Amino acid sequence: MAVDAPYKLAGVMGWPVAHSRSPVIHNHWIAENGLRGAYVLLPVQPQNLEKALRSLPVLGFVGCNLTIPHKVEAVRLIDHIEPMASRIGAVNTIVVEADGSLTGRNTDAYGFIQSLRDAQLGWTAAAGPAVVVGAGGAARAIIVGLIDAGATEIRLTNRSGAKAQDMAQEFGWPVQAVAWDDRHDALGGAALLVNTTSQGMHGEAPLDLRLDSLPVQALVADIIYVPLETPLLAAARQRGYRTANGLGMLLNQARPAFEAWFGVAPILSVALSDRIQATF
Ligand code: NAP
């Protein structure tokens, strides 16, 4: 490691943020690539977000990730926003430019799509209808990712039906809202099922969804990563479906951010995956 190489700081800004696994991921890549720098937790209360963002260049940060509750609010506080982040309506990555201005990106859509490609060689969004369960913040990134990947039909269902309808209207075809009561039948003919709700997370009830109508060739994805195998994924695996868990999305959304800050494309290794899993 060259001692005269610039020391780069990055981090994750959230409130609360202590639970974040991002420092494990980025500090692993910093060490693996022999870089000088560190990725730190940045606990920032919502009322301090603007001041904290403007402090990044002053403190020598190359950028940061944003997590709950800052992803949406940051959109109006930054200087430039990439089209993908603008369509999603949320920023998960800030890059400090050479002139000190702040650019907002969203790498969640990329992370999700790449996690499906990693889980199933040759996966294509055009294989058939996708069913997305949940219409919260993460669902927006997943829908944009699926549209850009070439999805021909996206059936969106949410407990609060109006949110699914609003989102379907905003994005237009191929997104269509399906009533919550019809979610079980909506799986008929689908090639992909994605849970984007918090149901199935550690401490939450399992997602209430019957898989009977889902074709055997379908891929079942859950973006939750604690636990790694949610009740939905366990049921899917027992029925013989291929599955993708949320760790793949978490790791893949981190890759473009790391490359933007540190100038090195990091790799996903078994060692890193094991390291993250040891934190659960
Ligand atoms: P969010 O904006 O709060 O949305 C939560 C979603 O869960 C909403 O659609 C909500 O429906 C639904 N929901 C909550 N309780 C429910 C219940 N009892 N029955 C049915 N639906 C219910 O949260 P988010 O940011 O989208 O995150 C959602 C999940 O994704 C979290 O578990 C988060 O950890 C995970 N996530 C993972 C990654 C990753 O990298 N793997 C990235 C982002 C998020 P209503 O609209 O009806 O309330």
mmCIF file of C-alpha atoms and ligand atoms in Angstrom:
data_model
loop_
_atom_site.group_PDB
_atom_site.id
_atom_site.type_symbol
_atom_site.label_atom_id
_atom_site.label_comp_id
_atom_site.label_asym_id
_atom_site.label_seq_id
_atom_site.Cartn_x
_atom_site.Cartn_y
_atom_site.Cartn_z
ATOM 1 C CA MET A 1 0.000 0.000 0.000
ATOM 2 C CA ALA A 2 1.511 3.331 -1.084
ATOM 3 C CA VAL A 3 1.601 5.665 1.940
ATOM 4 C CA ASP A 4 1.353 8.709 -0.319
ATOM 5 C CA ALA A 5 -1.863 7.421 -1.946
ATOM 6 C CA PRO A 6 -4.859 9.566 -0.985
ATOM 7 C CA TYR A 7 -6.726 8.433 2.127
ATOM 8 C CA LYS A 8 -10.402 8.171 1.224
ATOM 9 C CA LEU A 9 -13.346 8.260 3.583
ATOM 10 C CA ALA A 10 -16.850 6.970 2.838
ATOM 11 C CA GLY A 11 -19.707 5.879 5.058
ATOM 12 C CA VAL A 12 -23.384 5.173 5.536
ATOM 13 C CA MET A 13 -25.666 7.927 6.783
ATOM 14 C CA GLY A 14 -28.848 6.861 8.536
ATOM 15 C CA TRP A 15 -30.881 7.058 11.724
ATOM 16 C CA PRO A 16 -30.570 4.557 13.281
ATOM 17 C CA VAL A 17 -27.591 3.114 11.448
ATOM 18 C CA ALA A 18 -25.734 0.907 13.940
ATOM 19 C CA HIS A 19 -27.242 -2.278 12.445
ATOM 20 C CA SER A 20 -25.875 -1.572 8.940
ATOM 21 C CA ARG A 21 -23.735 -4.276 7.325
ATOM 22 C CA SER A 22 -22.305 -1.821 4.781
ATOM 23 C CA PRO A 23 -19.089 -1.116 6.789
ATOM 24 C CA VAL A 24 -18.289 -4.850 6.739
ATOM 25 C CA ILE A 25 -18.698 -4.965 2.954
ATOM 26 C CA HIS A 26 -16.777 -1.796 2.038
ATOM 27 C CA ASN A 27 -13.975 -2.200 4.594
ATOM 28 C CA HIS A 28 -13.477 -5.761 3.319
ATOM 29 C CA TRP A 29 -13.026 -4.408 -0.219
ATOM 30 C CA ILE A 30 -10.741 -1.571 0.962
ATOM 31 C CA ALA A 31 -8.448 -4.147 2.617
ATOM 32 C CA GLU A 32 -8.736 -6.662 -0.229
ATOM 33 C CA ASN A 33 -7.648 -4.044 -2.784
ATOM 34 C CA GLY A 34 -4.853 -2.597 -0.638
ATOM 35 C CA LEU A 35 -6.456 0.865 -0.564
ATOM 36 C CA ARG A 36 -5.955 3.610 2.000
ATOM 37 C CA GLY A 37 -9.278 4.596 3.497
ATOM 38 C CA ALA A 38 -12.196 3.676 5.729
ATOM 39 C CA TYR A 39 -15.976 3.295 5.568
ATOM 40 C CA VAL A 40 -17.703 4.468 8.732
ATOM 41 C CA LEU A 41 -21.135 4.680 10.330
ATOM 42 C CA LEU A 42 -22.625 8.177 10.132
ATOM 43 C CA PRO A 43 -25.550 8.450 12.558
ATOM 44 C CA VAL A 44 -27.389 11.576 11.386
ATOM 45 C CA GLN A 45 -30.795 12.687 12.648
ATOM 46 C CA PRO A 46 -33.292 13.756 9.960
ATOM 47 C CA GLN A 47 -33.176 17.460 10.904
ATOM 48 C CA ASN A 48 -29.383 17.453 10.371
ATOM 49 C CA LEU A 49 -29.336 15.764 6.978
ATOM 50 C CA GLU A 50 -28.585 18.867 4.895
ATOM 51 C CA LYS A 51 -25.754 20.028 7.177
ATOM 52 C CA ALA A 52 -24.306 16.513 7.259
ATOM 53 C CA LEU A 53 -24.392 16.172 3.455
ATOM 54 C CA ARG A 54 -22.718 19.566 2.972
ATOM 55 C CA SER A 55 -20.013 18.541 5.447
ATOM 56 C CA LEU A 56 -18.924 15.569 3.341
ATOM 57 C CA PRO A 57 -16.524 17.465 1.027
ATOM 58 C CA VAL A 58 -15.198 19.559 3.919
ATOM 59 C CA LEU A 59 -14.317 16.430 5.890
ATOM 60 C CA GLY A 60 -12.614 14.723 2.963
ATOM 61 C CA PHE A 61 -15.337 12.177 2.178
ATOM 62 C CA VAL A 62 -15.528 10.791 -1.354
ATOM 63 C CA GLY A 63 -19.191 10.026 -0.760
ATOM 64 C CA CYS A 64 -21.610 8.017 1.320
ATOM 65 C CA ASN A 65 -24.543 5.677 1.220
ATOM 66 C CA LEU A 66 -27.919 6.794 2.501
ATOM 67 C CA THR A 67 -30.324 4.576 4.349
ATOM 68 C CA ILE A 68 -33.560 4.935 6.333
ATOM 69 C CA PRO A 69 -34.915 7.624 6.700
ATOM 70 C CA HIS A 70 -32.800 9.777 4.345
ATOM 71 C CA LYS A 71 -33.147 8.230 0.867
ATOM 72 C CA VAL A 72 -36.132 10.298 -0.311
ATOM 73 C CA GLU A 73 -35.383 13.567 1.511
ATOM 74 C CA ALA A 74 -31.864 13.729 0.042
ATOM 75 C CA VAL A 75 -33.280 14.068 -3.488
ATOM 76 C CA ARG A 76 -34.082 17.777 -2.925
ATOM 77 C CA LEU A 77 -30.849 18.521 -1.035
ATOM 78 C CA ILE A 78 -28.214 17.466 -3.574
ATOM 79 C CA ASP A 79 -26.791 19.303 -6.603
ATOM 80 C CA HIS A 80 -27.154 16.672 -9.336
ATOM 81 C CA ILE A 81 -29.264 13.533 -9.589
ATOM 82 C CA GLU A 82 -28.795 10.670 -12.009
ATOM 83 C CA PRO A 83 -31.856 9.721 -14.122
ATOM 84 C CA MET A 84 -32.252 6.304 -12.450
ATOM 85 C CA ALA A 85 -32.385 7.875 -8.966
ATOM 86 C CA SER A 86 -34.787 10.497 -10.215
ATOM 87 C CA ARG A 87 -37.192 7.871 -11.589
ATOM 88 C CA ILE A 88 -36.988 5.846 -8.391
ATOM 89 C CA GLY A 89 -37.428 9.020 -6.342
ATOM 90 C CA ALA A 90 -34.698 8.052 -3.895
ATOM 91 C CA VAL A 91 -30.926 8.291 -3.542
ATOM 92 C CA ASN A 92 -28.885 5.537 -1.885
ATOM 93 C CA THR A 93 -25.426 6.727 -2.964
ATOM 94 C CA ILE A 94 -23.841 10.187 -2.843
ATOM 95 C CA VAL A 95 -20.691 10.922 -4.822
ATOM 96 C CA VAL A 96 -18.649 14.015 -3.902
ATOM 97 C CA GLU A 97 -17.476 15.561 -7.182
ATOM 98 C CA ALA A 98 -14.077 17.255 -7.682
ATOM 99 C CA ASP A 99 -15.686 20.699 -7.225
ATOM 100 C CA GLY A 100 -17.340 19.628 -3.956
ATOM 101 C CA SER A 101 -20.834 19.301 -5.425
ATOM 102 C CA LEU A 102 -22.951 16.261 -4.577
ATOM 103 C CA THR A 103 -24.342 13.772 -7.106
ATOM 104 C CA GLY A 104 -27.094 11.354 -6.088
ATOM 105 C CA ARG A 105 -27.353 7.864 -7.527
ATOM 106 C CA ASN A 106 -29.527 4.850 -6.868
ATOM 107 C CA THR A 107 -27.832 1.458 -7.159
ATOM 108 C CA ASP A 108 -30.648 -0.630 -5.626
ATOM 109 C CA ALA A 109 -32.250 -1.459 -8.984
ATOM 110 C CA TYR A 110 -28.899 -2.631 -10.381
ATOM 111 C CA GLY A 111 -28.241 -4.589 -7.176
ATOM 112 C CA PHE A 112 -31.558 -6.409 -7.368
ATOM 113 C CA ILE A 113 -31.343 -7.326 -11.065
ATOM 114 C CA GLN A 114 -27.727 -8.461 -10.700
ATOM 115 C CA SER A 115 -28.697 -10.634 -7.717
ATOM 116 C CA LEU A 116 -31.218 -12.469 -9.930
ATOM 117 C CA ARG A 117 -28.596 -12.920 -12.649
ATOM 118 C CA ASP A 118 -26.200 -14.329 -10.034
ATOM 119 C CA ALA A 119 -28.895 -16.653 -8.631
ATOM 120 C CA GLN A 120 -29.928 -18.013 -12.008
ATOM 121 C CA LEU A 121 -27.560 -18.178 -14.941
ATOM 122 C CA GLY A 122 -29.245 -16.717 -18.006
ATOM 123 C CA TRP A 123 -32.082 -15.091 -16.043
ATOM 124 C CA THR A 124 -34.067 -12.704 -18.196
ATOM 125 C CA ALA A 125 -36.841 -10.291 -17.235
ATOM 126 C CA ALA A 126 -38.595 -11.133 -20.493
ATOM 127 C CA ALA A 127 -39.145 -14.784 -19.431
ATOM 128 C CA GLY A 128 -42.697 -14.005 -18.291
ATOM 129 C CA PRO A 129 -44.841 -11.949 -15.911
ATOM 130 C CA ALA A 130 -43.287 -10.765 -12.633
ATOM 131 C CA VAL A 131 -45.327 -10.457 -9.439
ATOM 132 C CA VAL A 132 -44.056 -7.799 -7.024
ATOM 133 C CA VAL A 133 -45.538 -7.956 -3.527
ATOM 134 C CA GLY A 134 -45.297 -4.676 -1.616
ATOM 135 C CA ALA A 135 -45.274 -1.069 -2.803
ATOM 136 C CA GLY A 136 -42.853 0.646 -0.417
ATOM 137 C CA GLY A 137 -39.528 2.340 -1.143
ATOM 138 C CA ALA A 138 -37.655 -0.808 -2.137
ATOM 139 C CA ALA A 139 -40.445 -1.835 -4.528
ATOM 140 C CA ARG A 140 -39.912 1.376 -6.532
ATOM 141 C CA ALA A 141 -36.277 0.470 -7.226
ATOM 142 C CA ILE A 142 -37.210 -3.104 -8.081
ATOM 143 C CA ILE A 143 -39.929 -2.028 -10.496
ATOM 144 C CA VAL A 144 -37.607 0.416 -12.288
ATOM 145 C CA GLY A 145 -34.959 -2.320 -12.441
ATOM 146 C CA LEU A 146 -37.414 -4.830 -13.912
ATOM 147 C CA ILE A 147 -38.747 -2.326 -16.474
ATOM 148 C CA ASP A 148 -35.218 -1.452 -17.617
ATOM 149 C CA ALA A 149 -34.292 -5.135 -17.778
ATOM 150 C CA GLY A 150 -37.147 -5.700 -20.252
ATOM 151 C CA ALA A 151 -40.051 -6.983 -18.138
ATOM 152 C CA THR A 152 -43.162 -7.367 -20.263
ATOM 153 C CA GLU A 153 -45.691 -7.539 -17.410
ATOM 154 C CA ILE A 154 -45.367 -6.576 -13.737
ATOM 155 C CA ARG A 155 -48.250 -7.400 -11.412
ATOM 156 C CA LEU A 156 -48.005 -5.201 -8.331
ATOM 157 C CA THR A 157 -49.944 -6.031 -5.196
ATOM 158 C CA ASN A 158 -49.876 -4.273 -1.830
ATOM 159 C CA ARG A 159 -51.798 -4.524 1.430
ATOM 160 C CA SER A 160 -52.754 -0.852 1.078
ATOM 161 C CA GLY A 161 -54.179 -1.129 -2.431
ATOM 162 C CA ALA A 162 -54.144 2.595 -3.224
ATOM 163 C CA LYS A 163 -50.328 2.644 -3.057
ATOM 164 C CA ALA A 164 -50.087 -0.111 -5.687
ATOM 165 C CA GLN A 165 -52.614 1.690 -7.883
ATOM 166 C CA ASP A 166 -50.756 5.004 -7.599
ATOM 167 C CA MET A 167 -47.465 3.343 -8.460
ATOM 168 C CA ALA A 168 -48.975 1.483 -11.431
ATOM 169 C CA GLN A 169 -50.388 4.757 -12.706
ATOM 170 C CA GLU A 170 -47.078 6.563 -12.246
ATOM 171 C CA PHE A 171 -44.974 3.966 -14.074
ATOM 172 C CA GLY A 172 -47.623 2.918 -16.589
ATOM 173 C CA TRP A 173 -47.450 -0.326 -18.598
ATOM 174 C CA PRO A 174 -45.970 -2.941 -17.972
ATOM 175 C CA VAL A 175 -46.946 -2.272 -14.320
ATOM 176 C CA GLN A 176 -50.505 -3.118 -13.333
ATOM 177 C CA ALA A 177 -52.031 -3.139 -9.851
ATOM 178 C CA VAL A 178 -53.630 -6.321 -8.519
ATOM 179 C CA ALA A 179 -56.005 -6.260 -5.531
ATOM 180 C CA TRP A 180 -54.451 -7.646 -2.324
ATOM 181 C CA ASP A 181 -57.207 -10.264 -2.036
ATOM 182 C CA ASP A 182 -56.293 -11.521 -5.523
ATOM 183 C CA ARG A 183 -52.556 -11.884 -4.812
ATOM 184 C CA HIS A 184 -52.613 -15.698 -4.577
ATOM 185 C CA ASP A 185 -54.206 -16.087 -8.026
ATOM 186 C CA ALA A 186 -51.938 -13.372 -9.477
ATOM 187 C CA LEU A 187 -49.092 -15.919 -9.371
ATOM 188 C CA GLY A 188 -50.680 -17.883 -12.247
ATOM 189 C CA GLY A 189 -48.319 -17.996 -15.251
ATOM 190 C CA ALA A 190 -45.652 -15.869 -13.516
ATOM 191 C CA ALA A 191 -41.913 -16.360 -14.113
ATOM 192 C CA LEU A 192 -40.795 -14.301 -11.113
ATOM 193 C CA LEU A 193 -42.177 -13.598 -7.630
ATOM 194 C CA VAL A 194 -40.550 -10.921 -5.471
ATOM 195 C CA ASN A 195 -41.366 -10.121 -1.857
ATOM 196 C CA THR A 196 -40.523 -6.487 -1.107
ATOM 197 C CA THR A 197 -42.618 -6.246 2.071
ATOM 198 C CA SER A 198 -41.189 -6.480 5.573
ATOM 199 C CA GLN A 199 -43.227 -9.664 6.153
ATOM 200 C CA GLY A 200 -40.901 -12.582 6.878
ATOM 201 C CA MET A 201 -38.207 -10.412 8.414
ATOM 202 C CA HIS A 202 -36.799 -11.487 11.765
ATOM 203 C CA GLY A 203 -39.501 -10.617 14.331
ATOM 204 C CA GLU A 204 -42.265 -10.167 11.720
ATOM 205 C CA ALA A 205 -45.021 -12.565 10.665
ATOM 206 C CA PRO A 206 -44.422 -14.582 7.459
ATOM 207 C CA LEU A 207 -45.814 -13.201 4.209
ATOM 208 C CA ASP A 208 -49.340 -14.546 3.753
ATOM 209 C CA LEU A 209 -49.115 -15.879 0.198
ATOM 210 C CA ARG A 210 -50.117 -19.266 -1.248
ATOM 211 C CA LEU A 211 -47.759 -20.534 -3.943
ATOM 212 C CA ASP A 212 -50.175 -23.085 -5.497
ATOM 213 C CA SER A 213 -50.701 -21.099 -8.731
ATOM 214 C CA LEU A 214 -47.006 -20.324 -9.328
ATOM 215 C CA PRO A 215 -45.482 -22.319 -12.237
ATOM 216 C CA VAL A 216 -42.665 -24.695 -11.229
ATOM 217 C CA GLN A 217 -40.115 -22.889 -13.446
ATOM 218 C CA ALA A 218 -40.581 -19.584 -11.573
ATOM 219 C CA LEU A 219 -37.815 -17.868 -9.609
ATOM 220 C CA VAL A 220 -38.817 -16.745 -6.104
ATOM 221 C CA ALA A 221 -36.913 -13.763 -4.677
ATOM 222 C CA ASP A 222 -37.113 -12.152 -1.261
ATOM 223 C CA ILE A 223 -35.155 -8.945 -0.672
ATOM 224 C CA ILE A 224 -35.087 -9.501 3.092
ATOM 225 C CA TYR A 225 -31.668 -10.681 4.315
ATOM 226 C CA VAL A 226 -32.359 -11.232 8.016
ATOM 227 C CA PRO A 227 -33.030 -14.138 8.028
ATOM 228 C CA LEU A 228 -31.287 -15.249 4.855
ATOM 229 C CA GLU A 229 -34.016 -17.791 4.242
ATOM 230 C CA THR A 230 -37.413 -16.270 4.994
ATOM 231 C CA PRO A 231 -40.471 -18.507 5.470
ATOM 232 C CA LEU A 232 -41.448 -17.613 1.870
ATOM 233 C CA LEU A 233 -38.078 -18.791 0.514
ATOM 234 C CA ALA A 234 -38.153 -21.927 2.679
ATOM 235 C CA ALA A 235 -41.620 -22.820 1.369
ATOM 236 C CA ALA A 236 -40.508 -22.091 -2.202
ATOM 237 C CA ARG A 237 -37.374 -24.236 -1.849
ATOM 238 C CA GLN A 238 -39.395 -27.127 -0.388
ATOM 239 C CA ARG A 239 -41.715 -26.942 -3.397
ATOM 240 C CA GLY A 240 -38.760 -27.057 -5.790
ATOM 241 C CA TYR A 241 -38.609 -23.432 -6.978
ATOM 242 C CA ARG A 242 -35.294 -21.698 -7.538
ATOM 243 C CA THR A 243 -34.770 -18.921 -4.978
ATOM 244 C CA ALA A 244 -32.765 -15.719 -4.504
ATOM 245 C CA ASN A 245 -32.291 -14.110 -1.077
ATOM 246 C CA GLY A 246 -31.748 -10.445 -0.161
ATOM 247 C CA LEU A 247 -28.015 -10.742 0.539
ATOM 248 C CA GLY A 248 -27.314 -10.763 -3.190
ATOM 249 C CA MET A 249 -29.084 -7.410 -3.626
ATOM 250 C CA LEU A 250 -27.300 -5.936 -0.609
ATOM 251 C CA LEU A 251 -23.872 -6.944 -1.926
ATOM 252 C CA ASN A 252 -24.553 -5.975 -5.525
ATOM 253 C CA GLN A 253 -25.939 -2.514 -4.723
ATOM 254 C CA ALA A 254 -22.665 -1.807 -2.912
ATOM 255 C CA ARG A 255 -20.433 -2.594 -5.906
ATOM 256 C CA PRO A 256 -21.103 0.447 -8.159
ATOM 257 C CA ALA A 257 -20.882 2.784 -5.151
ATOM 258 C CA PHE A 258 -17.488 1.391 -4.155
ATOM 259 C CA GLU A 259 -16.224 1.687 -7.723
ATOM 260 C CA ALA A 260 -17.416 5.321 -7.952
ATOM 261 C CA TRP A 261 -15.602 6.270 -4.727
ATOM 262 C CA PHE A 262 -12.449 4.159 -4.844
ATOM 263 C CA GLY A 263 -11.968 3.619 -8.598
ATOM 264 C CA VAL A 264 -11.785 -0.166 -8.283
ATOM 265 C CA ALA A 265 -14.496 -2.660 -9.321
ATOM 266 C CA PRO A 266 -14.819 -4.972 -6.284
ATOM 267 C CA ILE A 267 -15.584 -8.670 -6.554
ATOM 268 C CA LEU A 268 -18.121 -10.752 -4.659
ATOM 269 C CA SER A 269 -16.206 -13.527 -2.948
ATOM 270 C CA VAL A 270 -17.251 -16.424 -0.768
ATOM 271 C CA ALA A 271 -15.042 -14.910 1.976
ATOM 272 C CA LEU A 272 -17.111 -11.707 1.958
ATOM 273 C CA SER A 273 -20.403 -13.580 1.901
ATOM 274 C CA ASP A 274 -19.233 -15.697 4.874
ATOM 275 C CA ARG A 275 -18.112 -12.575 6.715
ATOM 276 C CA ILE A 276 -21.538 -10.952 6.322
ATOM 277 C CA GLN A 277 -23.370 -14.113 7.294
ATOM 278 C CA ALA A 278 -21.274 -14.317 10.466
ATOM 279 C CA THR A 279 -22.814 -10.973 11.522
ATOM 280 C CA PHE A 280 -26.386 -12.341 11.525
HETATM 281 P P1 NAP B 1 -41.292 0.377 3.345
HETATM 282 O O1 NAP B 1 -41.156 1.491 2.371
HETATM 283 O O2 NAP B 1 -41.640 0.684 4.759
HETATM 284 O O3 NAP B 1 -42.427 -0.618 2.751
HETATM 285 C C1 NAP B 1 -42.873 -1.715 3.511
HETATM 286 C C2 NAP B 1 -43.806 -2.585 2.670
HETATM 287 O O4 NAP B 1 -44.192 -3.712 3.487
HETATM 288 C C3 NAP B 1 -45.102 -1.893 2.239
HETATM 289 O O5 NAP B 1 -45.479 -2.351 0.973
HETATM 290 C C4 NAP B 1 -46.094 -2.370 3.311
HETATM 291 O O6 NAP B 1 -47.438 -2.363 2.914
HETATM 292 C C5 NAP B 1 -45.624 -3.796 3.502
HETATM 293 N N1 NAP B 1 -46.105 -4.355 4.757
HETATM 294 C C6 NAP B 1 -45.775 -3.974 6.013
HETATM 295 N N2 NAP B 1 -46.453 -4.706 6.914
HETATM 296 C C7 NAP B 1 -47.244 -5.566 6.211
HETATM 297 C C8 NAP B 1 -48.182 -6.580 6.576
HETATM 298 N N3 NAP B 1 -48.458 -6.855 7.846
HETATM 299 N N4 NAP B 1 -48.782 -7.256 5.575
HETATM 300 C C9 NAP B 1 -48.510 -6.991 4.282
HETATM 301 N N5 NAP B 1 -47.645 -6.042 3.866
HETATM 302 C C10 NAP B 1 -47.015 -5.338 4.825
HETATM 303 O O7 NAP B 1 -39.974 -0.516 3.409
HETATM 304 P P2 NAP B 1 -38.867 -0.730 2.259
HETATM 305 O O8 NAP B 1 -37.797 0.270 2.415
HETATM 306 O O9 NAP B 1 -39.580 -0.856 0.948
HETATM 307 O O10 NAP B 1 -38.239 -2.136 2.701
HETATM 308 C C11 NAP B 1 -38.991 -3.337 2.631
HETATM 309 C C12 NAP B 1 -38.118 -4.542 2.958
HETATM 310 O O11 NAP B 1 -37.053 -4.647 2.027
HETATM 311 C C13 NAP B 1 -37.459 -4.471 4.336
HETATM 312 O O12 NAP B 1 -37.529 -5.756 4.895
HETATM 313 C C14 NAP B 1 -36.014 -4.113 4.030
HETATM 314 O O13 NAP B 1 -35.110 -4.633 4.989
HETATM 315 C C15 NAP B 1 -35.810 -4.807 2.690
HETATM 316 N N6 NAP B 1 -34.761 -4.182 1.859
HETATM 317 C C16 NAP B 1 -33.720 -4.949 1.446
HETATM 318 C C17 NAP B 1 -32.728 -4.404 0.650
HETATM 319 C C18 NAP B 1 -31.559 -5.245 0.201
HETATM 320 O O14 NAP B 1 -30.537 -4.697 -0.233
HETATM 321 N N7 NAP B 1 -31.660 -6.565 0.243
HETATM 322 C C19 NAP B 1 -32.802 -3.058 0.261
HETATM 323 C C20 NAP B 1 -33.899 -2.301 0.683
HETATM 324 C C21 NAP B 1 -34.878 -2.876 1.485
HETATM 325 P P3 NAP B 1 -48.398 -1.084 3.256
HETATM 326 O O15 NAP B 1 -48.131 -0.098 2.167
HETATM 327 O O16 NAP B 1 -49.745 -1.654 3.237
HETATM 328 O O17 NAP B 1 -48.000 -0.587 4.610
#
